[in-house]
Coordinates of N, CA and C in Angstrom, one line a residue:
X183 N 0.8 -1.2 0.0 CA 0.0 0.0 0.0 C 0.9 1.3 0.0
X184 N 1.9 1.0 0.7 CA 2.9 2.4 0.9 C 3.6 2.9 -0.4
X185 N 4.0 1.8 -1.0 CA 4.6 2.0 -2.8 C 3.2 2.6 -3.4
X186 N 2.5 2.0 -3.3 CA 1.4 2.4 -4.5 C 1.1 4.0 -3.7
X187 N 0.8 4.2 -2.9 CA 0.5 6.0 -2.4 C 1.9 6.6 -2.8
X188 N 2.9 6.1 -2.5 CA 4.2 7.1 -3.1 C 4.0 7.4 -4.3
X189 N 4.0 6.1 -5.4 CA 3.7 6.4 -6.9 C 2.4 7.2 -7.4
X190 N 1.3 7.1 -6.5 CA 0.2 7.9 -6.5 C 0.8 9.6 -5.8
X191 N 1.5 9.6 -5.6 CA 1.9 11.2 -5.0 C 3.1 11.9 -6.0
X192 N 3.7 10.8 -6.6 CA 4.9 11.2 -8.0 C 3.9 11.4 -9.0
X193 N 2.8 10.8 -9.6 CA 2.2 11.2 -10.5 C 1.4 12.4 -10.5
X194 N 0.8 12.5 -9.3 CA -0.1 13.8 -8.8 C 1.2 15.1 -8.9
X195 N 2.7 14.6 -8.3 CA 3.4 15.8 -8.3 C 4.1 16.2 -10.0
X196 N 4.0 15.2 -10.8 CA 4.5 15.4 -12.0 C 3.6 16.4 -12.2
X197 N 2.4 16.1 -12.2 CA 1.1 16.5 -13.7 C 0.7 17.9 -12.6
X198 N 1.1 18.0 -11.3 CA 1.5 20.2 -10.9 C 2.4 20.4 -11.3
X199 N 3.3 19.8 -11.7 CA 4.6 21.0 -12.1 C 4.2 20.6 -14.4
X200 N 3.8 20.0 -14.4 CA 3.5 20.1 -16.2 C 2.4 21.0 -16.3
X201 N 1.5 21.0 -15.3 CA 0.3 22.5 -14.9 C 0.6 23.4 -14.7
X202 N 1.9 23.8 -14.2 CA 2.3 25.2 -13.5 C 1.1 25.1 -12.2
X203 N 1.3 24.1 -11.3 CA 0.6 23.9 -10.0 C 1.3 24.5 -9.0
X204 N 1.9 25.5 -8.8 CA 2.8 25.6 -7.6 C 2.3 25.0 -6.1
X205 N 1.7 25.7 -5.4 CA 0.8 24.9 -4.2 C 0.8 24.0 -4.2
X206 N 0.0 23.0 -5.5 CA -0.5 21.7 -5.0 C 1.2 20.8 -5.3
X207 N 2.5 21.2 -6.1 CA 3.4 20.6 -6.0 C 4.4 20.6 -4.8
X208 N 4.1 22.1 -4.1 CA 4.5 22.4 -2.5 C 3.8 21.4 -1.3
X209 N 2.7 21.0 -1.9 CA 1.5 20.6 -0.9 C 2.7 18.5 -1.1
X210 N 2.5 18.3 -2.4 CA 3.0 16.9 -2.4 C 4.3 16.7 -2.5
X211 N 5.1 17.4 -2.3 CA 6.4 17.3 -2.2 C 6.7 17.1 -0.3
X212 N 5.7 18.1 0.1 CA 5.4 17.8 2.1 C 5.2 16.4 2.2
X213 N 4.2 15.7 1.3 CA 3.7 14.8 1.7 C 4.6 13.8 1.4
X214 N 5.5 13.5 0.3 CA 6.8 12.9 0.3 C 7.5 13.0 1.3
X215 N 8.0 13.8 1.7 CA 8.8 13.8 2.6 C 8.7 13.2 3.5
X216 N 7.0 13.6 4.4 CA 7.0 13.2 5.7 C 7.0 11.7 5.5
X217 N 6.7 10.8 4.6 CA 6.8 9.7 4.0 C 8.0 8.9 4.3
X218 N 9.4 10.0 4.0 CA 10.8 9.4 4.0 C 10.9 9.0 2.8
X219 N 10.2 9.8 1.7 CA 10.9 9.5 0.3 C 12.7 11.3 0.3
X220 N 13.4 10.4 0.0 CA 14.6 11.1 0.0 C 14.6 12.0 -1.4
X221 N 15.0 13.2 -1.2 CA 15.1 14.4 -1.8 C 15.7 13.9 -3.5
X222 N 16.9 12.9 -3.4 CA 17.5 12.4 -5.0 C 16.4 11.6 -5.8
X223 N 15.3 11.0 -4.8 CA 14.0 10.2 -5.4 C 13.4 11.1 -5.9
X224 N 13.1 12.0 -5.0 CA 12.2 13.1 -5.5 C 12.4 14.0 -6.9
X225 N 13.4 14.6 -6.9 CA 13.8 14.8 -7.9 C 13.6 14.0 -9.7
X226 N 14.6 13.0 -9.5 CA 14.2 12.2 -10.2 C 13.2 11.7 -10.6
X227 N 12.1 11.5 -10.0 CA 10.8 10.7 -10.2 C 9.9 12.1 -10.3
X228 N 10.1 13.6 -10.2 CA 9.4 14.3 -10.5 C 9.8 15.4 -11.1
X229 N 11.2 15.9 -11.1 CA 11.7 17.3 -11.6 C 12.4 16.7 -13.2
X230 N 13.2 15.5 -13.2 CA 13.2 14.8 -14.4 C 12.6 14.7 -15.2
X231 N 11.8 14.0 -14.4 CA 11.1 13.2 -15.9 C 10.2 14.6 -16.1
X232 N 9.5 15.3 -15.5 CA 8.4 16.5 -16.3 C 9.5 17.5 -17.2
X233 N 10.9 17.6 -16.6 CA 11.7 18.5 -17.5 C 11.7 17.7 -19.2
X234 N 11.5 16.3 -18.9 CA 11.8 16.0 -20.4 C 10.8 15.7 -21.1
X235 N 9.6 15.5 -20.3 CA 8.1 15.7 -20.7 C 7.8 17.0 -21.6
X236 N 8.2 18.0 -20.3 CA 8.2 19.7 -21.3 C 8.8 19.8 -22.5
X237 N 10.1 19.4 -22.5 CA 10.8 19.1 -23.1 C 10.4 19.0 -25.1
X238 N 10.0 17.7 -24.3 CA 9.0 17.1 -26.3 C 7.7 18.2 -26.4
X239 N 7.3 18.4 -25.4 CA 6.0 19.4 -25.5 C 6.4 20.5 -26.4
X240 N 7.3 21.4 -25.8 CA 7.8 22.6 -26.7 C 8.6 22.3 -27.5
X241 N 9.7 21.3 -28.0 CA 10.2 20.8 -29.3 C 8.6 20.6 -30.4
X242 N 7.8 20.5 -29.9 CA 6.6 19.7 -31.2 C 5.6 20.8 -30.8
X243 N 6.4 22.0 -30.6 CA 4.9 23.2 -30.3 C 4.0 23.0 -29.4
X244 N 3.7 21.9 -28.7 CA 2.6 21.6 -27.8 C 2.4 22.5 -26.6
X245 N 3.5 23.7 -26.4 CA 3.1 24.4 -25.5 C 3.8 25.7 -25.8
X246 N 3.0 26.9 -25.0 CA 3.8 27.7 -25.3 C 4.7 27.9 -23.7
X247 N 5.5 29.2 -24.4 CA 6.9 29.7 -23.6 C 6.0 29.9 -21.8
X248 N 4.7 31.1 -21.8 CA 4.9 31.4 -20.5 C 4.0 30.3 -19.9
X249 N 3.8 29.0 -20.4 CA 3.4 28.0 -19.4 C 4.7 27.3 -19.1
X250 N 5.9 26.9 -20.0 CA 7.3 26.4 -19.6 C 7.4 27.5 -18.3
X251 N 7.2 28.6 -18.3 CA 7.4 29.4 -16.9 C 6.8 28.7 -16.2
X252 N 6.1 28.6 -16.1 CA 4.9 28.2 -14.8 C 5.4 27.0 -14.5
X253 N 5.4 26.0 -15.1 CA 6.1 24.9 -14.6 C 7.2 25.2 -13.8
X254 N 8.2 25.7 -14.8 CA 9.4 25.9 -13.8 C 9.3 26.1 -12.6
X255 N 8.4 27.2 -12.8 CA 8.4 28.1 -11.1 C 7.7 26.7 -10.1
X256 N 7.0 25.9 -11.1 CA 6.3 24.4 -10.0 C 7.8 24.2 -9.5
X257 N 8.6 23.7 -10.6 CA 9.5 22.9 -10.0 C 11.0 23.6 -8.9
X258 N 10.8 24.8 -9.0 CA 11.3 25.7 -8.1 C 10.8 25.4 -7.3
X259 N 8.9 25.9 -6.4 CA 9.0 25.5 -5.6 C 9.1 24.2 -4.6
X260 N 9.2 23.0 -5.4 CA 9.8 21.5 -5.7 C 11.0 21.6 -4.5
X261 N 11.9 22.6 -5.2 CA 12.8 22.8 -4.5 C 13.1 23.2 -3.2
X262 N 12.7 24.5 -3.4 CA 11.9 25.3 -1.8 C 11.6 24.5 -0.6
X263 N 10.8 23.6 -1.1 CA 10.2 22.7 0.2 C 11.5 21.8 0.5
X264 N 12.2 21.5 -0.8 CA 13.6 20.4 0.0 C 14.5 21.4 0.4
X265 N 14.5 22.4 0.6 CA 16.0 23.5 0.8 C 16.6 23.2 2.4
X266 N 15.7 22.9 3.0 CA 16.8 22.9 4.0 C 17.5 21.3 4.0
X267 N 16.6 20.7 3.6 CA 17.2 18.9 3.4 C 18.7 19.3 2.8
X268 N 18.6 20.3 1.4 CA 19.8 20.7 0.6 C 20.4 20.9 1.8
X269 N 21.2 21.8 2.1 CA 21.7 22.9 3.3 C 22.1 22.2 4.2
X270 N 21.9 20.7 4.5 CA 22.4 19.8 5.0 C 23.1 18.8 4.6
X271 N 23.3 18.9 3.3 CA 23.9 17.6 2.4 C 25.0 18.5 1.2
X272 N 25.9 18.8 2.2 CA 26.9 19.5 0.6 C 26.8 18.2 -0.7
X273 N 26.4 17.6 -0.8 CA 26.7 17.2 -2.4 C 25.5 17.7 -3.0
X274 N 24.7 18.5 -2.7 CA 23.6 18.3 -3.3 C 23.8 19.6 -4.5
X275 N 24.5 20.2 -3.9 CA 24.8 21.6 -5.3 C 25.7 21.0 -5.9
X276 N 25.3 20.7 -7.5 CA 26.4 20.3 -8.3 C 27.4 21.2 -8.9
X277 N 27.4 22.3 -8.8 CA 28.0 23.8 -9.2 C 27.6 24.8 -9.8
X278 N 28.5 25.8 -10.1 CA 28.0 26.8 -10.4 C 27.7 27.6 -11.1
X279 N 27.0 27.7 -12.2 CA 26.7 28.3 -13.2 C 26.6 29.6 -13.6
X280 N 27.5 30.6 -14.7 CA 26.8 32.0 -14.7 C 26.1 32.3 -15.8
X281 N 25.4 32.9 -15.8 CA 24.5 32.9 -17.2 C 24.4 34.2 -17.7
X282 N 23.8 34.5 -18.6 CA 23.7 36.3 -18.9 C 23.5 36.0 -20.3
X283 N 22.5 37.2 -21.3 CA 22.8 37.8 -22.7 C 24.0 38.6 -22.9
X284 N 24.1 38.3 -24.2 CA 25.4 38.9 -24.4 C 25.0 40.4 -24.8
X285 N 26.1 41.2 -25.1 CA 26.2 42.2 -25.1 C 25.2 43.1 -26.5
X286 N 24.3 43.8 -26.2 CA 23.4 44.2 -27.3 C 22.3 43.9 -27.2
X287 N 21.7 42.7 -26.6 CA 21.0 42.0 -26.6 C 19.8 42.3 -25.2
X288 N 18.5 42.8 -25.4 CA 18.0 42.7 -24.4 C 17.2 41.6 -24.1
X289 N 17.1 40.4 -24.9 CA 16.0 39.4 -24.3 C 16.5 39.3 -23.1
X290 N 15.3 38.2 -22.2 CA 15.4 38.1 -21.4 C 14.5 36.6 -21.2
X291 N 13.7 36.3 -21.6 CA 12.9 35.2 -20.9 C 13.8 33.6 -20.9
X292 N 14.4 33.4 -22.4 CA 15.0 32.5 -22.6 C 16.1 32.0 -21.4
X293 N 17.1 33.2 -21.4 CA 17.7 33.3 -20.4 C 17.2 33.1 -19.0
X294 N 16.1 33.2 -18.7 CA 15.6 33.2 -17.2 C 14.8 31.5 -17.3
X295 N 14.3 31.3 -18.1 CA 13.6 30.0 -17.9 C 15.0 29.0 -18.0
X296 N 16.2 28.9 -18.8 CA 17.6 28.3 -18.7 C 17.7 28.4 -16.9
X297 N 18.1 29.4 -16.4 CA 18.0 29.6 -14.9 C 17.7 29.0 -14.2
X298 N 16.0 29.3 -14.3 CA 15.2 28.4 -13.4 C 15.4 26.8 -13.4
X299 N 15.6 26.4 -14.7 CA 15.5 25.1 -14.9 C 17.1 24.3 -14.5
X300 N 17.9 25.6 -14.4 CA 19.3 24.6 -13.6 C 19.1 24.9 -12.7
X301 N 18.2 26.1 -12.1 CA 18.3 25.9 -10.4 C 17.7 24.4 -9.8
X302 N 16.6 24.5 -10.5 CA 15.4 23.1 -10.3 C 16.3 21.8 -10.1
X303 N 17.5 22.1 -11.1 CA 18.2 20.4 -11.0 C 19.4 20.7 -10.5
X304 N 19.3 21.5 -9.5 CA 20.6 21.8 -8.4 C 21.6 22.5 -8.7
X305 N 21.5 23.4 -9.2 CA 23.4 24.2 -9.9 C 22.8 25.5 -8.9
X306 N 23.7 25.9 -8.8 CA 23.7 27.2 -8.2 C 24.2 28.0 -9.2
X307 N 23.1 29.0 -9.4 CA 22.9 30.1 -10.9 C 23.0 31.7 -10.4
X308 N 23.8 32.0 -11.0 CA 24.2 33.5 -10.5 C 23.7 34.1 -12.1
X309 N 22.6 34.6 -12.2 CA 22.0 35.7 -13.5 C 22.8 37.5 -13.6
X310 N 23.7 37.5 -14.6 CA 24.5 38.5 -14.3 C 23.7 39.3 -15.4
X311 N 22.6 39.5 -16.2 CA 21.5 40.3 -16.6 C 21.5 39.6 -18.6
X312 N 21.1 40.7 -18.9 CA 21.1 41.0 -20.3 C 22.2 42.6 -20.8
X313 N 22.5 42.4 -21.9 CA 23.5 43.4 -22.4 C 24.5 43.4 -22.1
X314 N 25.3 42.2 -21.6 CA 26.3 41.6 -20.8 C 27.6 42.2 -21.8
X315 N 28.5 43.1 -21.4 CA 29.6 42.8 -22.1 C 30.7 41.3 -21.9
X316 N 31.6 41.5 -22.9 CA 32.8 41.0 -22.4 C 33.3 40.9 -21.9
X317 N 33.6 42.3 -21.1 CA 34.7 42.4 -19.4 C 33.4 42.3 -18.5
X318 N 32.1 42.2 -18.7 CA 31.7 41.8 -17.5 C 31.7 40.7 -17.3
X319 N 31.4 39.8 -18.4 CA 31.5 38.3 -18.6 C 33.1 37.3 -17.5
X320 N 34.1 38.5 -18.6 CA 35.0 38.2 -17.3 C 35.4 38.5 -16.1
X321 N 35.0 39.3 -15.7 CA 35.2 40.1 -14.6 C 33.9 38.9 -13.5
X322 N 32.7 38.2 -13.9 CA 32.4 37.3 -13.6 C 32.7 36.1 -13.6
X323 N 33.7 36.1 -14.3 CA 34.3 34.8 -14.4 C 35.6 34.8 -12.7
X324 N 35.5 35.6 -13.0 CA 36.9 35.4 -12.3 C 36.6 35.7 -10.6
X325 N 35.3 36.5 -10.5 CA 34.6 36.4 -9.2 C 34.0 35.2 -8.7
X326 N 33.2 34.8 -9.2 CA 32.4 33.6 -8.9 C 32.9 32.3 -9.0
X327 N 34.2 32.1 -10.0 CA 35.3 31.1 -10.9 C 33.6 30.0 -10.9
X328 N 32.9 30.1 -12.1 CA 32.1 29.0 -12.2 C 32.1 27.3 -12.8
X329 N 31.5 26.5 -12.5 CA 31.6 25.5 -13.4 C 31.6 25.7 -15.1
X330 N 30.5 26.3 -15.1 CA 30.0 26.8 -16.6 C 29.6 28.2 -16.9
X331 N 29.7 28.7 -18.1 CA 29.4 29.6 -18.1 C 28.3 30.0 -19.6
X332 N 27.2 30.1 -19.2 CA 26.0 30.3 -20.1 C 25.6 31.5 -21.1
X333 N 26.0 31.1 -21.9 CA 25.2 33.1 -22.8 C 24.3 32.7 -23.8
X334 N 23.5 33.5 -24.3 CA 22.4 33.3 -24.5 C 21.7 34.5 -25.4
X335 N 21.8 34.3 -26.6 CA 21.5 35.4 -27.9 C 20.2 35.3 -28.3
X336 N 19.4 36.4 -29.1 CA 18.4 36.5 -29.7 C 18.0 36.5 -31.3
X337 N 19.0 37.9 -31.5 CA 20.1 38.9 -32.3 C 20.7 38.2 -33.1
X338 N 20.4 38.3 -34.5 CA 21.5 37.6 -35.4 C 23.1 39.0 -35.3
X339 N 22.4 40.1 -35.3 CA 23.9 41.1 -34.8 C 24.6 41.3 -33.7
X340 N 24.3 40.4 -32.9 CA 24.8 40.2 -31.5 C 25.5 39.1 -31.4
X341 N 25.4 37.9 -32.9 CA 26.4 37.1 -32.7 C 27.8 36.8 -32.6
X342 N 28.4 38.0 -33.0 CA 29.6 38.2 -32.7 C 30.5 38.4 -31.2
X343 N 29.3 38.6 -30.5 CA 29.7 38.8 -29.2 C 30.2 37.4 -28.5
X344 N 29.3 36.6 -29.0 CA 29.7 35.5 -28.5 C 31.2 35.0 -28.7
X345 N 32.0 35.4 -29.5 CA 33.1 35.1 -30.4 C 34.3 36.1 -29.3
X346 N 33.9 37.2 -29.4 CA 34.5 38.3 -28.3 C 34.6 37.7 -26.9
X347 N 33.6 37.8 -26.4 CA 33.9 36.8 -24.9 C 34.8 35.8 -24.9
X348 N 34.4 34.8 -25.9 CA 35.9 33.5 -26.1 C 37.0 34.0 -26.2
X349 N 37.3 35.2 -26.7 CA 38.5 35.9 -27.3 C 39.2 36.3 -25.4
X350 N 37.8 36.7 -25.4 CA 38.3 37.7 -23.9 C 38.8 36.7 -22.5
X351 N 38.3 35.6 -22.5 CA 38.4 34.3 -21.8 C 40.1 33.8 -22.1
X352 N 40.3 33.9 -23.3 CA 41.7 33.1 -23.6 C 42.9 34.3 -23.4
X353 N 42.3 35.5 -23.6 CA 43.3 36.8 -23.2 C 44.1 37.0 -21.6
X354 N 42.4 36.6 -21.1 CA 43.1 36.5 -19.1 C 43.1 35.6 -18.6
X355 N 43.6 34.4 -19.8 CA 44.2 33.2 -19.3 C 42.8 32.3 -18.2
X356 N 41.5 32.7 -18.8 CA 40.4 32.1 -18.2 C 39.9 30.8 -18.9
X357 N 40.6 30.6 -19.8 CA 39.5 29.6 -20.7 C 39.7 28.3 -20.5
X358 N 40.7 27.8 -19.8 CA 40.7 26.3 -19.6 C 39.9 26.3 -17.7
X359 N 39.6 27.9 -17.4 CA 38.8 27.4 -16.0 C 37.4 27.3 -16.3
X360 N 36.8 27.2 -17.1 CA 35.3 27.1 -17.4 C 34.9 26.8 -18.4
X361 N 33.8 26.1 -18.5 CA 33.5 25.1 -19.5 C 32.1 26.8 -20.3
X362 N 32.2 26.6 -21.5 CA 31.1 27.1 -22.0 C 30.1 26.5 -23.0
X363 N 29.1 26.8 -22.3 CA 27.7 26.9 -23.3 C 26.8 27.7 -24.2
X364 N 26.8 27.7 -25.4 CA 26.0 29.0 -26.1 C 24.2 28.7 -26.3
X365 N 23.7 29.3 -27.0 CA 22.5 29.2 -27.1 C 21.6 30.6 -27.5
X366 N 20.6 30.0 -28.1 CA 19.3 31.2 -28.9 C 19.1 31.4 -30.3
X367 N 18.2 31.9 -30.6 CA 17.8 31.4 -31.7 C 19.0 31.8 -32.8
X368 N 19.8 32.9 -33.0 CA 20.4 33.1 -33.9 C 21.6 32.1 -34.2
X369 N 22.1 31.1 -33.3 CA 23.3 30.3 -32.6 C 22.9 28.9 -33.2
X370 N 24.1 28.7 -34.1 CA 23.7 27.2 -34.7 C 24.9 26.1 -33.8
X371 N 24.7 25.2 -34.3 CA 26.2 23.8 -33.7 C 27.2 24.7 -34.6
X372 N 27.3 24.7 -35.7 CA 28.6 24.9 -36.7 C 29.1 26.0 -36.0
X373 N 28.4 27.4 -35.3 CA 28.9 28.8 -35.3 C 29.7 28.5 -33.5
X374 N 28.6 27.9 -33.1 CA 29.6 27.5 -31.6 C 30.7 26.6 -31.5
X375 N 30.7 25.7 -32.7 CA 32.1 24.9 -33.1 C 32.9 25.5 -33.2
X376 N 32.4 26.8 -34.3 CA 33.6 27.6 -34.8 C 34.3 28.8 -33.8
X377 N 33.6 29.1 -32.9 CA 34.2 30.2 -31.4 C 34.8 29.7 -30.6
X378 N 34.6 27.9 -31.0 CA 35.2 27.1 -29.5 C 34.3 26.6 -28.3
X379 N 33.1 26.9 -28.5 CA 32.4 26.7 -27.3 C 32.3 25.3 -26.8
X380 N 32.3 24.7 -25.7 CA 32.0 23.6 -25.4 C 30.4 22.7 -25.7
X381 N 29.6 23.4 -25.7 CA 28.7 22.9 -25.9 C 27.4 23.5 -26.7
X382 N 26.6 23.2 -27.5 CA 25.3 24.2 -28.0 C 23.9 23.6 -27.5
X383 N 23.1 24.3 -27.0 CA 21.9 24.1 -27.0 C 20.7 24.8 -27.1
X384 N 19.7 24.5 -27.8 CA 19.1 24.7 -28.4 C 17.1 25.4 -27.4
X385 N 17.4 24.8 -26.1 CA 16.1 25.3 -25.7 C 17.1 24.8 -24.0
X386 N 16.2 25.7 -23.4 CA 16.5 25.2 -21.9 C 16.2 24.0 -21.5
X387 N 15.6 22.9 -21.9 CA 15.9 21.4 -21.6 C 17.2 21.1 -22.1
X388 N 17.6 21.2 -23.2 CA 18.3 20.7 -23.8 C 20.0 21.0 -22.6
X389 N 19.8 22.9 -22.5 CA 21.0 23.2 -21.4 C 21.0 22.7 -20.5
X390 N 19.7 21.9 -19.9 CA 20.4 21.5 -18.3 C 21.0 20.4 -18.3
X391 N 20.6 19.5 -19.5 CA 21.3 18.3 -19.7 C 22.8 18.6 -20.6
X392 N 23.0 19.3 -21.4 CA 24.5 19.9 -21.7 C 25.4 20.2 -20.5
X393 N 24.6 20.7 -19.5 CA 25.4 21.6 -18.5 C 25.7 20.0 -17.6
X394 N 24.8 19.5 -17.1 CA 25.0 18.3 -16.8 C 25.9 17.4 -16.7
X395 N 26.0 17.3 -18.4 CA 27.4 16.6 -19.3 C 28.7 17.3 -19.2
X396 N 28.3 18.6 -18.9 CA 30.0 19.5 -18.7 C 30.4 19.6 -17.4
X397 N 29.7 19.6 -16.4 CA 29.9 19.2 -15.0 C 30.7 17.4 -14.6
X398 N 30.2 16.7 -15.5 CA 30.7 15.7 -15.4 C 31.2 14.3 -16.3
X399 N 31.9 15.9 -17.2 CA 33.2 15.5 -17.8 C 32.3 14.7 -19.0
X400 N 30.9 14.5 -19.0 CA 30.8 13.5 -20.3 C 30.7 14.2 -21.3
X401 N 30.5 13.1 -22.6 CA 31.0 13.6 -23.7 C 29.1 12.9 -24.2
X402 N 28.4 14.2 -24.4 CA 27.1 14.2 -24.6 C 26.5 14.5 -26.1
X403 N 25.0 14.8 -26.4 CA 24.8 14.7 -27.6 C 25.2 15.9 -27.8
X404 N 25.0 16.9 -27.2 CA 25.2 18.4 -27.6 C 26.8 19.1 -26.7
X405 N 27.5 18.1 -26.5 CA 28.8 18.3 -26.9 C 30.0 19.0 -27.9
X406 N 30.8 19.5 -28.1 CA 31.1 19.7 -29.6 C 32.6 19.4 -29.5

């Protein structure tokens, strides 16, 4: 009986955070817990699998962008409820990510839903904004020294910036300390091949699992 209500409480918490449920995924994520289902189950059996659920959703148009918000923000507060479990378990932050638009550029949502969705699966994410130059890029780099470092274009005339930053990374002897990821619509595999980037991705599912693979060392589909 106790498996079958667990699995009954994973499926109820998937299909709030694929709703943008906040509450009711706050409400069953309590109810796991007090259960003694452990925070790495939880995750997995609910922030996983709906990230790759969403995932196909917005690859095949089945949803639009500000309900991928809403989810997120479900699977944020996912998190919320486990924070202090976190705060007791150093392994649970896998590292640390900085993210930002590049310089010219004022989008913003793409960038922020990337965010959300590596906070959800544990990185610690420092958002250093939109219009990001390349000495702030480094000048972050060198503050925070991250695992990865995120940029994130709109602008087919902003893609050069991405090229500048690389440039700026290998000048102050930063580039073998961080792994980089590019991304946005103007940003193909060939153009991030050709800057050097470590990895391309294509939608915020796609980054958490690149970022994922750069954290640990594997050699993934969106690798380069």
């Amino acid at each position: 009986m106790g498996v079958m209500v667990t699995d009954k409480l994973f499926i109820d918490l998937r299909e709030a955070i694929i709703n943008g449920q906040t509450q009711t995924a706050m409400d069953k994520t309590k109810l796991l817990l007090r259960k003694g289902v452990g925070f790495n189950e939880i995750i997995e059996n609910s922030i996983d699998i709906s990230s790759k659920e969403l995932g196909k959703k917005m690859r095949y148009g089945e949803i639009d962008i500000p309900d991928v918000l809403m989810s997120s923000r479900a699977m944020l507060a996912v998190i919320y409820v486990m924070e202090p479990i976190f705060s007791n378990c150093n392994g649970f932050v896998k590292g640390i990510v900085v993210t930002g638009t590049v310089a010219g550029d004022l989008h913003d949502i793409g960038k922020k839903l990337v965010s959300m969705m590596l906070k959800s699966h544990g990185y610690t994410v420092i958002d250093i904004g939109i219009d990001v130059t390349k000495e702030i890029f480094v000048d972050a780099v060198k503050k925070y020294k991250p695992n990865v470092l995120a940029m994130s274009s709109l602008l087919t005339l902003t893609l050069i910036e991405f090229k500048c930053v690389m440039e700026a990374l290998i000048e102050n002897g930063l580039r073998s300390e961080v792994k980089v990821i590019i991304g946005g619509a103007p940003v193909s595999v060939k153009y991030a091949k050709e800057i050097g980037a470590d990895a391309y991705a294509s939608d915020a599912f796609e980054a958490v699992e690149a970022v994922d693979d750069l954290i640990y060392n594997r050699i993934g589909k969106f690798s380069l």
